[in-house]
Tab-separated table of C-alpha atoms and ligand atoms in Angstrom:
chain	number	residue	atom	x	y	z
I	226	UNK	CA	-21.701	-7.257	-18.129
I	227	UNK	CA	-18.838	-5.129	-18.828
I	228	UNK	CA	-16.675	-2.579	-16.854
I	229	UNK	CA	-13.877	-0.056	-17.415
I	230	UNK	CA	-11.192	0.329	-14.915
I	231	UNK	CA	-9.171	3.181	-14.593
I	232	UNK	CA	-5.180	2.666	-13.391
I	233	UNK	CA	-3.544	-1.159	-13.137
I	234	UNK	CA	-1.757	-1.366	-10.194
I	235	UNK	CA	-2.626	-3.463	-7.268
I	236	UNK	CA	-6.342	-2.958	-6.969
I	237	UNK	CA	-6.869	-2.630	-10.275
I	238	UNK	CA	-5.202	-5.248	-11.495
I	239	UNK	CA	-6.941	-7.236	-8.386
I	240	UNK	CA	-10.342	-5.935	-8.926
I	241	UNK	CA	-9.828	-6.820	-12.711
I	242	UNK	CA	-9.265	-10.547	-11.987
I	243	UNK	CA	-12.102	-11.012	-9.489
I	244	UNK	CA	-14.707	-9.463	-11.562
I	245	UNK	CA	-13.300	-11.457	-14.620
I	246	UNK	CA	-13.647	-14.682	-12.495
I	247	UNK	CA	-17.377	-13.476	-12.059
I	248	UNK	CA	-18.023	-13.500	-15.654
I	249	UNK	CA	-17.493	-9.833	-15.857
I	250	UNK	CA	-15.911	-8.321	-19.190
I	251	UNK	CA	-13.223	-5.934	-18.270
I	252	UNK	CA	-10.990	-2.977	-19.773
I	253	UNK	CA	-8.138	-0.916	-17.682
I	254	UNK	CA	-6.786	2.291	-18.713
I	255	UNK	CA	-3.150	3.050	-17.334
I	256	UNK	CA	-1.447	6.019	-17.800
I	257	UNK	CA	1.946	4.704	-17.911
I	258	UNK	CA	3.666	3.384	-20.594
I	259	UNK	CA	4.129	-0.384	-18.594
I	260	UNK	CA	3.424	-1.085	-15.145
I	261	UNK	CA	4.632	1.335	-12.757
I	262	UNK	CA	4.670	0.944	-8.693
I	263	UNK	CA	5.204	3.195	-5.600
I	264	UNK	CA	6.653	1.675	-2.895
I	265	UNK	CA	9.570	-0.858	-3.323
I	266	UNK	CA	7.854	-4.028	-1.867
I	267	UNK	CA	5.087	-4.883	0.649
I	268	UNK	CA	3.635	-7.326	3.349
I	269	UNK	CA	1.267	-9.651	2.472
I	270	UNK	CA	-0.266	-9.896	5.702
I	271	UNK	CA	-2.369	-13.030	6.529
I	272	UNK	CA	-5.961	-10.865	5.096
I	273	UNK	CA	-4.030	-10.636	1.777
I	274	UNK	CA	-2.687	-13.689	1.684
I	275	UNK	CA	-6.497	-15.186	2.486
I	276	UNK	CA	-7.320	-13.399	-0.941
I	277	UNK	CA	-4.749	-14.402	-3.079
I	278	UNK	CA	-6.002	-17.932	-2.361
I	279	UNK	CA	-9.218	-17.046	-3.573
I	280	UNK	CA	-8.107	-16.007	-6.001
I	281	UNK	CA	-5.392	-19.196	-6.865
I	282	UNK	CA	-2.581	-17.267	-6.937
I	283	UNK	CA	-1.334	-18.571	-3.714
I	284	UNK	CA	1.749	-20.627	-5.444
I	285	UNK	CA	2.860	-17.820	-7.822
I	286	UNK	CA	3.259	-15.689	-4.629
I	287	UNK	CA	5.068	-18.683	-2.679
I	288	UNK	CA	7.335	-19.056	-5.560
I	289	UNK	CA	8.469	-15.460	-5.305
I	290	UNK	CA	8.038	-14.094	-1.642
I	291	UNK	CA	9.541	-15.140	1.566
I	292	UNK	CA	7.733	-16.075	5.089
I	293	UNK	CA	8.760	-13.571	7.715
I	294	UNK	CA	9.288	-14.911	11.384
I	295	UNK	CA	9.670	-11.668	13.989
I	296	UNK	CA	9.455	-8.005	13.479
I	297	UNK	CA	12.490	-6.823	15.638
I	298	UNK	CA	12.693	-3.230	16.948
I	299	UNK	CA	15.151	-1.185	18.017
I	300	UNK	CA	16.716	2.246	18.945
I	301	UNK	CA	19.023	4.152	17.082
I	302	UNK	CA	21.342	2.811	19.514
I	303	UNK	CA	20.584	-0.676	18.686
I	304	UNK	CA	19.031	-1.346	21.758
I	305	UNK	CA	16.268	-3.725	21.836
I	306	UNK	CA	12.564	-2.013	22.105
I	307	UNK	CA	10.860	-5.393	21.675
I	308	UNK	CA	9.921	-8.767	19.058
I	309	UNK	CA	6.272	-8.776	17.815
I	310	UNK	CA	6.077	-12.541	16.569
I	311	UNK	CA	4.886	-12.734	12.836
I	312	UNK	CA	4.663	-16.665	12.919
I	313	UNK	CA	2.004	-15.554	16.292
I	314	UNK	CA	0.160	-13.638	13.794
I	315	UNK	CA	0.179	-16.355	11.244
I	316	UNK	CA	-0.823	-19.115	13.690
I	317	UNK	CA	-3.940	-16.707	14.816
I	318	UNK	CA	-5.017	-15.984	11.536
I	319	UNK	CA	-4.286	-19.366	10.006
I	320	UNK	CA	-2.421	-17.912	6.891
I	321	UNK	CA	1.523	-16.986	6.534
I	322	UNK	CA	2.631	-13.581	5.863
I	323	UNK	CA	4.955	-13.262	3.490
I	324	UNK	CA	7.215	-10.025	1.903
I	325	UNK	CA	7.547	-9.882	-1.931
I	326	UNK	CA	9.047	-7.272	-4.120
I	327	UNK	CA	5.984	-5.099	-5.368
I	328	UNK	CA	7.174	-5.968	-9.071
I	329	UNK	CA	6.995	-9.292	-8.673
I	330	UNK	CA	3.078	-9.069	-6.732
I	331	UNK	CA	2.106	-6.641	-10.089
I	332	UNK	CA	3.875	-9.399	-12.759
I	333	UNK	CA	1.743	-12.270	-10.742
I	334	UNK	CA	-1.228	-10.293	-10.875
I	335	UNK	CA	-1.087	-8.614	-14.655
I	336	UNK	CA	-0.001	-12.346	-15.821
I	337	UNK	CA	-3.275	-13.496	-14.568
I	338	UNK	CA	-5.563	-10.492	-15.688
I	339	UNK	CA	-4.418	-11.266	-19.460
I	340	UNK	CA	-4.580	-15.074	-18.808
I	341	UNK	CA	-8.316	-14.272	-17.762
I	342	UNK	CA	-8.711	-12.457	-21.273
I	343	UNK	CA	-8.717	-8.225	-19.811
I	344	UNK	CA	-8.202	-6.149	-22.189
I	345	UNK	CA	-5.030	-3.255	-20.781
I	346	UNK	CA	-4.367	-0.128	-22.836
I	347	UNK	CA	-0.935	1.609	-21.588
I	348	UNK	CA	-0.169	5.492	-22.308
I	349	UNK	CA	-3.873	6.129	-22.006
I	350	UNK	CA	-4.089	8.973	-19.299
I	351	UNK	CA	-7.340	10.162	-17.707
I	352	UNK	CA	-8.257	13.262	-18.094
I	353	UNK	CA	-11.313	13.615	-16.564
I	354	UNK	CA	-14.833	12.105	-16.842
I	355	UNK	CA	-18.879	13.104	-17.397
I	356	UNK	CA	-21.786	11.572	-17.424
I	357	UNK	CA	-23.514	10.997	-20.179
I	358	UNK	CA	-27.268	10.037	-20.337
I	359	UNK	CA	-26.955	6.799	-18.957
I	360	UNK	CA	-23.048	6.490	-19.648
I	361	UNK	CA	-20.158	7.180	-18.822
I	362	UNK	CA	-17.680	9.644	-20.825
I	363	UNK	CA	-14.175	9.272	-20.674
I	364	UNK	CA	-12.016	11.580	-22.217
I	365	UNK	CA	-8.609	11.048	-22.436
I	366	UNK	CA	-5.210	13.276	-22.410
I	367	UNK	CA	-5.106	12.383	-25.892
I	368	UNK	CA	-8.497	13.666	-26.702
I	369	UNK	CA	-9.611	10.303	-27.796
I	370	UNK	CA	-12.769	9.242	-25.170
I	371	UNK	CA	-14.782	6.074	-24.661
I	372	UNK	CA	-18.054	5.612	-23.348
I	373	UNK	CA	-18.940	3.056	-20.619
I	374	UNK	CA	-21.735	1.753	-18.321
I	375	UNK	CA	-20.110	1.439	-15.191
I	376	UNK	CA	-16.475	3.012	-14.369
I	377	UNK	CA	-13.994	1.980	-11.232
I	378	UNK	CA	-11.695	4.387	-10.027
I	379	UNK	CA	-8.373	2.229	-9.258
I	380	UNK	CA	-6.316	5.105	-10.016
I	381	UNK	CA	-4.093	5.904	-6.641
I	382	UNK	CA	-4.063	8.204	-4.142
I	383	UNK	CA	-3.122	11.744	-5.290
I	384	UNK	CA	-4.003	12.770	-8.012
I	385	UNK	CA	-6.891	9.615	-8.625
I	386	UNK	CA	-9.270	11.322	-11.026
I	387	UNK	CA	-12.476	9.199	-9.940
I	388	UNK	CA	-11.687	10.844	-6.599
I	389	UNK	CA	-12.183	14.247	-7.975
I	390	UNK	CA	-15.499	13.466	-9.893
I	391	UNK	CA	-16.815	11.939	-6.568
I	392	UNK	CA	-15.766	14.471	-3.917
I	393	UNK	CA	-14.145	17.894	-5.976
I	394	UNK	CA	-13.320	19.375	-2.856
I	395	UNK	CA	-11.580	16.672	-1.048
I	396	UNK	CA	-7.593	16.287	-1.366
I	397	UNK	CA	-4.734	14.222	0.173
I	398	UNK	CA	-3.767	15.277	3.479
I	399	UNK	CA	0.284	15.384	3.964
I	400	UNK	CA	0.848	13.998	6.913
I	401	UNK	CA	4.263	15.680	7.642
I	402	UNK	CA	6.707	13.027	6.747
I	403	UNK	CA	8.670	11.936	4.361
I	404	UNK	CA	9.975	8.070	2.892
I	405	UNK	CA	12.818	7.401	0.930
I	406	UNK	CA	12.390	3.741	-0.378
I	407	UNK	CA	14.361	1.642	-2.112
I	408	UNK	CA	15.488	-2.284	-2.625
I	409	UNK	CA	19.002	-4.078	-1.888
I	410	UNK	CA	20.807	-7.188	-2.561
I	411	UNK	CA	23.871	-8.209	-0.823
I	412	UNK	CA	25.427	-11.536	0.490
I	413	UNK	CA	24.296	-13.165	3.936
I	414	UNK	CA	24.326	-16.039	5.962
I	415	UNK	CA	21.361	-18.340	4.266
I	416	UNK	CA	20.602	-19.824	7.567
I	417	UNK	CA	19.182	-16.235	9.872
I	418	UNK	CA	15.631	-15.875	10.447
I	419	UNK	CA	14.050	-13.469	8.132
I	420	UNK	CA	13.103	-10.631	10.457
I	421	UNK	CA	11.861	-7.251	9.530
I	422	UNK	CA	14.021	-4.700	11.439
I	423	UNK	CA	12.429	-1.837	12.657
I	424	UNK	CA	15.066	0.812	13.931
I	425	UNK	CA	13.119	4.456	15.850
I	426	UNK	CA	15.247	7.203	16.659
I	427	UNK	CA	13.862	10.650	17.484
I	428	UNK	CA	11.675	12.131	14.515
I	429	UNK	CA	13.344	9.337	12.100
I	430	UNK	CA	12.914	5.787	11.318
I	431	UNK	CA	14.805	3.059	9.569
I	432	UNK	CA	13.053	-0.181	8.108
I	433	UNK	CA	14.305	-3.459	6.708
I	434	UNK	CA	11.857	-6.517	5.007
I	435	UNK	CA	13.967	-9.125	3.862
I	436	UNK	CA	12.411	-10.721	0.627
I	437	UNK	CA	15.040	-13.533	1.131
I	438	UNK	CA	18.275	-14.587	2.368
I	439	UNK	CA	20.277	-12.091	0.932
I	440	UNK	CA	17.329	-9.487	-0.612
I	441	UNK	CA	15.472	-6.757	1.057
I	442	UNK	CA	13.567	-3.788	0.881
I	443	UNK	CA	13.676	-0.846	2.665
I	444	UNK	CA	12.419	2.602	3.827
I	445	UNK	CA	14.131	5.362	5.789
I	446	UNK	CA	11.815	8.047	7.117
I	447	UNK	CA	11.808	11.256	9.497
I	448	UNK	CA	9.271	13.962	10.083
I	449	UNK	CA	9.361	17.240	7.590
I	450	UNK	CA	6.719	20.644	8.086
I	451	UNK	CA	6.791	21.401	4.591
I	452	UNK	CA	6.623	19.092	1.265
I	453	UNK	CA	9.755	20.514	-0.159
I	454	UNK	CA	9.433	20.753	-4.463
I	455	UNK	CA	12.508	18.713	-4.704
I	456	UNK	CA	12.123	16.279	-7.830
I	457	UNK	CA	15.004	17.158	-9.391
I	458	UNK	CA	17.335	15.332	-6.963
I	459	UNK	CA	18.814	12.498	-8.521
I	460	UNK	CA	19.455	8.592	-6.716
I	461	UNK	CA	23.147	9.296	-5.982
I	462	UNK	CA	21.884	12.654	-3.825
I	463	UNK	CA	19.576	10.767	-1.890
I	464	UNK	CA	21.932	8.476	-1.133
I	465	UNK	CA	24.103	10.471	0.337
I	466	UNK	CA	22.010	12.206	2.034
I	467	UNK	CA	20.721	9.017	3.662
I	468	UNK	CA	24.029	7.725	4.259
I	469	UNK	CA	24.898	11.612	6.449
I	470	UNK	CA	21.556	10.959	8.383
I	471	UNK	CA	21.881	7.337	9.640
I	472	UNK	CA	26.090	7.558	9.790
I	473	UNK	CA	25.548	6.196	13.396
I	474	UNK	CA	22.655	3.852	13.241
I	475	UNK	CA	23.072	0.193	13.717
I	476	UNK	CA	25.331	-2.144	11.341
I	477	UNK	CA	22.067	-3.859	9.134
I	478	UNK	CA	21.154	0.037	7.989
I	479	UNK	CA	24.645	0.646	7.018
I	480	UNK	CA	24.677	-2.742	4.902
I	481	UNK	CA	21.715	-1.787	3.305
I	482	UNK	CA	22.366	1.552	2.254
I	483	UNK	CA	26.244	-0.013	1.105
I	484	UNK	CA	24.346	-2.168	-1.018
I	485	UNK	CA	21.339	-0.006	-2.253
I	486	UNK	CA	20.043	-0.785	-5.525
I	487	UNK	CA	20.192	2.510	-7.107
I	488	UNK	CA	17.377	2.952	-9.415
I	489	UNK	CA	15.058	1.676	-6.843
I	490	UNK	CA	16.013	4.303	-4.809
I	491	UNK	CA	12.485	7.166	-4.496
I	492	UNK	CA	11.560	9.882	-2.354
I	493	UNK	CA	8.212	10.548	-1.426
I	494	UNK	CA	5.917	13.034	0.692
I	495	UNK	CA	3.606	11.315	2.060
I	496	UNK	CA	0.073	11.793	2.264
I	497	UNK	CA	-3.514	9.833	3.173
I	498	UNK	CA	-7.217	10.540	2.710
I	499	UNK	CA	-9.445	11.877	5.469
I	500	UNK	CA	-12.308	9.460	5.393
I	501	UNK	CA	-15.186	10.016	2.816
I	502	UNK	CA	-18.364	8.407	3.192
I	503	UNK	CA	-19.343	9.085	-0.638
I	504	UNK	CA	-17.346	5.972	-2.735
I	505	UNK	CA	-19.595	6.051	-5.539
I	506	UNK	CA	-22.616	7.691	-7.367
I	507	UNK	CA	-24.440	5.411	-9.921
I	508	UNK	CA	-22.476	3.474	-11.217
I	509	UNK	CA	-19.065	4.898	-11.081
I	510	UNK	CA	-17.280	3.541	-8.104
I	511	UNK	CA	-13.674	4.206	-6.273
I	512	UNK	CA	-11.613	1.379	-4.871
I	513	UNK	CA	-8.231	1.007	-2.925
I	514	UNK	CA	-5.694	3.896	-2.427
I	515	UNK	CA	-8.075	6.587	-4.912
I	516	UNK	CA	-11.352	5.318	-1.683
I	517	UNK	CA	-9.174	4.985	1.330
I	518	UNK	CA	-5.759	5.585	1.064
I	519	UNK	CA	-3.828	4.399	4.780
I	520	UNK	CA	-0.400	5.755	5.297
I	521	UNK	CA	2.488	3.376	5.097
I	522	UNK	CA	2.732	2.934	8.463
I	523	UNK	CA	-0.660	0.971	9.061
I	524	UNK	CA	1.403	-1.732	6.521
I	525	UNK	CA	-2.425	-2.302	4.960
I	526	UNK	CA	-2.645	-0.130	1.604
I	527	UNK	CA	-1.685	-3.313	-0.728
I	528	UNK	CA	-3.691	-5.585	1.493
I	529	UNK	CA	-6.883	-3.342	1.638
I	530	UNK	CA	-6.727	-2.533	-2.463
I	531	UNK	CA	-6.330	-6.503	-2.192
I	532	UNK	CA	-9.320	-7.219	-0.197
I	533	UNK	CA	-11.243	-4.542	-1.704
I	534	UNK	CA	-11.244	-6.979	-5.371
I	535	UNK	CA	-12.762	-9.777	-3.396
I	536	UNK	CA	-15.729	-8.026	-1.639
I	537	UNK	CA	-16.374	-6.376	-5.061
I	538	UNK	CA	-16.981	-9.271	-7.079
I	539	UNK	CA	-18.816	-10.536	-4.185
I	540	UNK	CA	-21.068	-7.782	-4.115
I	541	UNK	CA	-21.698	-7.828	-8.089
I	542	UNK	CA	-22.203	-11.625	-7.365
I	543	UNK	CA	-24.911	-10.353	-5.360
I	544	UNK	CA	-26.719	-7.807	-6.872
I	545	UNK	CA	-24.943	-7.354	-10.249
I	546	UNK	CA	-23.229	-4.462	-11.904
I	547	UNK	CA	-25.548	-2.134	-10.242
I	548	UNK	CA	-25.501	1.244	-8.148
I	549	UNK	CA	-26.294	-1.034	-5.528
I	550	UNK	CA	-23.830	-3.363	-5.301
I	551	UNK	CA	-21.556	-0.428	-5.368
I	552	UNK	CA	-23.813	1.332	-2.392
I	553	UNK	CA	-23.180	-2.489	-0.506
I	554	UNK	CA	-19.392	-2.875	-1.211
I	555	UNK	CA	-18.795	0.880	0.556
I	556	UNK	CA	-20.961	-0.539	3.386
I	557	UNK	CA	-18.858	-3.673	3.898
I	558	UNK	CA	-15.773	-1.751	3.531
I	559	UNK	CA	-15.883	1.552	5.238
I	560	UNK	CA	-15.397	0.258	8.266
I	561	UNK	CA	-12.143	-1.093	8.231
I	562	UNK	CA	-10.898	1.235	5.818
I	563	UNK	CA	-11.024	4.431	8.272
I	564	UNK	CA	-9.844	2.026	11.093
I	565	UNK	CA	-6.413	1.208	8.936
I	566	UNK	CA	-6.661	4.951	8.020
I	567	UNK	CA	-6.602	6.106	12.048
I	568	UNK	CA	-4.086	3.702	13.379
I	569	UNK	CA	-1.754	4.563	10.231
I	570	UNK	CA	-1.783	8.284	11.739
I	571	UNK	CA	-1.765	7.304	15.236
I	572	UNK	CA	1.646	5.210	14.243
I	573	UNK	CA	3.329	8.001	12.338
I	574	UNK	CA	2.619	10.477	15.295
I	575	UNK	CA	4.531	8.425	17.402
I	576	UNK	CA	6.921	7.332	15.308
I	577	UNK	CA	7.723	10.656	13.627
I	578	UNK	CA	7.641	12.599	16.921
I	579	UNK	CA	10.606	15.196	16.832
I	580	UNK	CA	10.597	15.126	20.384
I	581	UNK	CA	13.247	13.434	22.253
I	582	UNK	CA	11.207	13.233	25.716
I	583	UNK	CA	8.255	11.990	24.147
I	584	UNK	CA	10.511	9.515	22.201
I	585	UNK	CA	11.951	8.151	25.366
I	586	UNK	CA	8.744	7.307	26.944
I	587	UNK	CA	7.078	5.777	23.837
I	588	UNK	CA	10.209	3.420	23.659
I	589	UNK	CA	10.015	2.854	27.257
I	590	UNK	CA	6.486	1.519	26.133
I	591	UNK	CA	7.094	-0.034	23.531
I	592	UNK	CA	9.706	-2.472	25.484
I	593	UNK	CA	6.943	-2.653	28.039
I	594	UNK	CA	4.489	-4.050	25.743
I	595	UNK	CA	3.034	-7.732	25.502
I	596	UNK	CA	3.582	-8.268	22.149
I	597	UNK	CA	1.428	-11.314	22.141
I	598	UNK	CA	-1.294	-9.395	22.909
I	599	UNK	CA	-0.349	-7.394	19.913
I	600	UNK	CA	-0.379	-10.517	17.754
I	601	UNK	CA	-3.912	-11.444	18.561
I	602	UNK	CA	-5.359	-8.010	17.915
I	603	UNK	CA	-3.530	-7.855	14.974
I	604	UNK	CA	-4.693	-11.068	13.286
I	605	UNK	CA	-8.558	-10.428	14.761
I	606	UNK	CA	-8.583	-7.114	13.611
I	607	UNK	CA	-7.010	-7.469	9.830
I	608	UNK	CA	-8.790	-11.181	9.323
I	609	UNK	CA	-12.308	-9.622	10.671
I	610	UNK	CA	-15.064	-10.177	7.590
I	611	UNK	CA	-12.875	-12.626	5.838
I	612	UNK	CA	-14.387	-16.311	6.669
P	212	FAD	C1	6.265	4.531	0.657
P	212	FAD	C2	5.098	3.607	0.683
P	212	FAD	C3	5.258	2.334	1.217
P	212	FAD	C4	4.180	1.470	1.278
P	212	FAD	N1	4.347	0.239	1.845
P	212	FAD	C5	3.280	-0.601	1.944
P	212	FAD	C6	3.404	-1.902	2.540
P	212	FAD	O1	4.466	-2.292	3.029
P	212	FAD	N2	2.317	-2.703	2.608
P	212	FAD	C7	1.118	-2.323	2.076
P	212	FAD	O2	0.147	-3.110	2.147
P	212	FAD	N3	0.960	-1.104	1.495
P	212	FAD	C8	2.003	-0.245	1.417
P	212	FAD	N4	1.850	0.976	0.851
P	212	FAD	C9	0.532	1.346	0.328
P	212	FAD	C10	0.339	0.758	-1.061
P	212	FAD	O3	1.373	1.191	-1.886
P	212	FAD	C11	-0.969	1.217	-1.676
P	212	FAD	O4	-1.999	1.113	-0.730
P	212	FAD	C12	-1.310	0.377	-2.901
P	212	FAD	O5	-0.301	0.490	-3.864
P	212	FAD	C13	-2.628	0.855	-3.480
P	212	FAD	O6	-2.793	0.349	-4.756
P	212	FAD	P1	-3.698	1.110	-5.800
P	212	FAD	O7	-3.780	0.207	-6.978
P	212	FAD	O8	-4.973	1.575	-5.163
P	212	FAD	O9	-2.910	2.444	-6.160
P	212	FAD	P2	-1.554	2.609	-6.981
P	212	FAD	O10	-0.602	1.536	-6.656
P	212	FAD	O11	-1.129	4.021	-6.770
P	212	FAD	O12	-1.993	2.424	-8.498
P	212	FAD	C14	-2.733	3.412	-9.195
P	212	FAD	C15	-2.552	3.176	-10.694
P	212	FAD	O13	-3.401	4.090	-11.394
P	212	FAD	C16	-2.656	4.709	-12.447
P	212	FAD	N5	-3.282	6.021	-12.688
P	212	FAD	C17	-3.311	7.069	-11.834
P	212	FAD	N6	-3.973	8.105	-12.396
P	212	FAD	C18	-4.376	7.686	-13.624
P	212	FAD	C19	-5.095	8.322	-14.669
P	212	FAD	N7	-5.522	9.583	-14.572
P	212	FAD	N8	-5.344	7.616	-15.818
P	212	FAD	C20	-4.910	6.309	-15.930
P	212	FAD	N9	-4.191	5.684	-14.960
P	212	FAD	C21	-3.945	6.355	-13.815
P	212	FAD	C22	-1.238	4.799	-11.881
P	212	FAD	O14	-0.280	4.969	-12.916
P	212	FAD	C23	-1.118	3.456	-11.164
P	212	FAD	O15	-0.696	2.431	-12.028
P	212	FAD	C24	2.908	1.875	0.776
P	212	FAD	C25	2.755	3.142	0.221
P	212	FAD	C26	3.832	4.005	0.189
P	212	FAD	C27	3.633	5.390	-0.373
């Protein structure tokens, strides 16, 4: 059996290894001239973790994330709008969630995709594809093409090509925000917890995941109409900019943006998917961000394109590299998918609200809530299907 993937980041580097494990021969076609990432680092939550161990990776991640203990939020004020306990999460779930640098997740992951004999070709852009008889055409920038029997779509969110031969019509949604990400290093006292501050003002947010005792990422974010055509803006600008926004937000946002590691530093409109219910025809199928792609805010994009790799190679376990175990992997994954695309909105509504008054009351809320009630639901939902 053999497959072509199109685009290596997280689920196709993931979907590579778990249909290699299967006995599966496998080729991925990136665009890029190396491995390339949006988004400066992630949360393995416990349903990701759960699949790395499947997949024996568990002590390569270990060895370069960190274990997370509270997510702490806040006003722009600094005053305290409640803890969610992580370690609650973990103990529900049975697995520890753990932050890593999304460089360091994609070097785990390609290591083990050559190690498992996958064959990647860089600089080899997409152009578009046909069908051919019974194949598969893929044709290339370059204007070189292959042909193959079955195709997966790993190719991202906006522009995922896959996507386009699937469902022409459908395109990302923006979702009337925007993110400026970015990593930082700087020193600290070894022995504090490592807590993910969460800092909500009106229309704008602030985020910290430490990656260790003295690493983190970031992502500062606030509500915008239009998706301005500003590429040309270079690191030092967006600094700036960032540092004039959140002048008077708490001491651990100054730090970080102090000690910002410049060419981390990315801004980004950001968009989703409406739902489709049409992943694949034949067999040409689309996985992670290119099927279902979540906004950052449901913190499950990485995870999903994770979990996604597992239930494929289960499926082709099943039935084999067929239309239908491509019909049965959208059935087992649809589901959840729109679910972590819904409460990803219903987040960024609230979050991203411009509106002071509204902003009050959802604060007022938030320090209302039971956050061990939020734990549970958390680990039930995001663990449900995985046994
Ligand atoms: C700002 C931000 C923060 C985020 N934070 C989190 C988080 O904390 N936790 C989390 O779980 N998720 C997070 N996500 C979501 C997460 O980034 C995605 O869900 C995840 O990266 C999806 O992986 P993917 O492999 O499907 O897509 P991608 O990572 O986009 O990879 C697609 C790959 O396909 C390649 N490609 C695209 N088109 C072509 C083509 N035509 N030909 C060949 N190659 C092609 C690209 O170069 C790329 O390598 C975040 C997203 C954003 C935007």
């Amino acid at each position: 059996m053999s497959i072509t993937i199109i685009g290596a980041g997280i689920a196709g580097l993931a979907t590579a290894i778990s249909l290699a494990k299967h006995g599966v021969s496998v080729q991925i076609f990136e665009r890029s001239a190396a491995l390339t990432h949006i988004g400066a680092g992630i949360v393995l939550w416990p349903n990701a973790i759960w699949v790395l161990k499947k997949f024996g990776l568990l002590e390569k991640v270990i060895a370069r994330s960190a274990a997370l203990q509270n997510m702490r939020r806040f006003n722009s004020e600094n005053q305290s709008l409640g803890c969610l306990s992580i370690e609650r999460i973990n103990q529900h779930s049975g697995f520890t969630s753990r932050s890593i640098l999304r460089a360091d997740l994609l070097e785990i992951l390609l290591a083990e995709a050559l190690s498992l004999g996958v064959d990647i070709f860089y600089r080899h852009p997409v152009e578009r594809i046909e069908l051919c008889a019974e194949q598969f055409k893929v044709h290339f920038k370059h204007r070189k093409s292959i042909c193959s029997d079955a195709i997966i779509g790993a190719d991202g969110r906006m522009n995922s090509v896959v996507r386009k031969y699937l469902l022409p019509e459908n395109n990302p949604v923006y979702q009337g925000f925007v993110n400026v990400i970015g990593t930082a290093k700087f020193a600290s006292d070894s022995d504090s917890p490592l807590d993910v501050l969460d800092y909500w003002g009106t229309g704008e947010r602030f985020g910290i995941v430490p990656v260790g005792a003295n690493s983190a990422y970031w992502a500062a974010g606030w509500s915008s109409e239009k998706h301005i055509q500003d590429r040309n803006i270079n690191p030092e600008q967006l600094l700036e900019q960032l540092q004039q926004r959140f002048a008077n937000w708490p001491q651990p946002v100054q730090l970080l943006l102090e000690n910002a590691n410049l060419s981390s530093i990315k801004k980004l409109y950001i968009h989703d998917h409406h739902p489709s219910d049409t992943w694949s025809k034949g067999k040409i199928l689309m996985l992670g961000d290119a099927a279902h792609a979540a906004l950052p805010t449901s913190g499950q994009g990485a995870c999903q394109a994770l979990e996604d790799a597992w239930w494929l190679a289960h499926c082709v376990g099943l039935q084999g590299l067929t239309s239908e175990s491509f019909r049965q992997f959208t059935q087992f994954r649809k589901e959840k998918t729109d679910n972590i695309i819904y409460s990803g909105r219903q987040i960024a509504k609230s979050i991203f609200n411009p509106d002071s008054e509204a902003c009050k009351l959802r604060d007022r809320q938030s320090q209302q809530t039971d956050f061990s009630l939020s734990a549970k639901a958390m680990a039930d939902f995001w663990m449900s299907g995985l046994s």
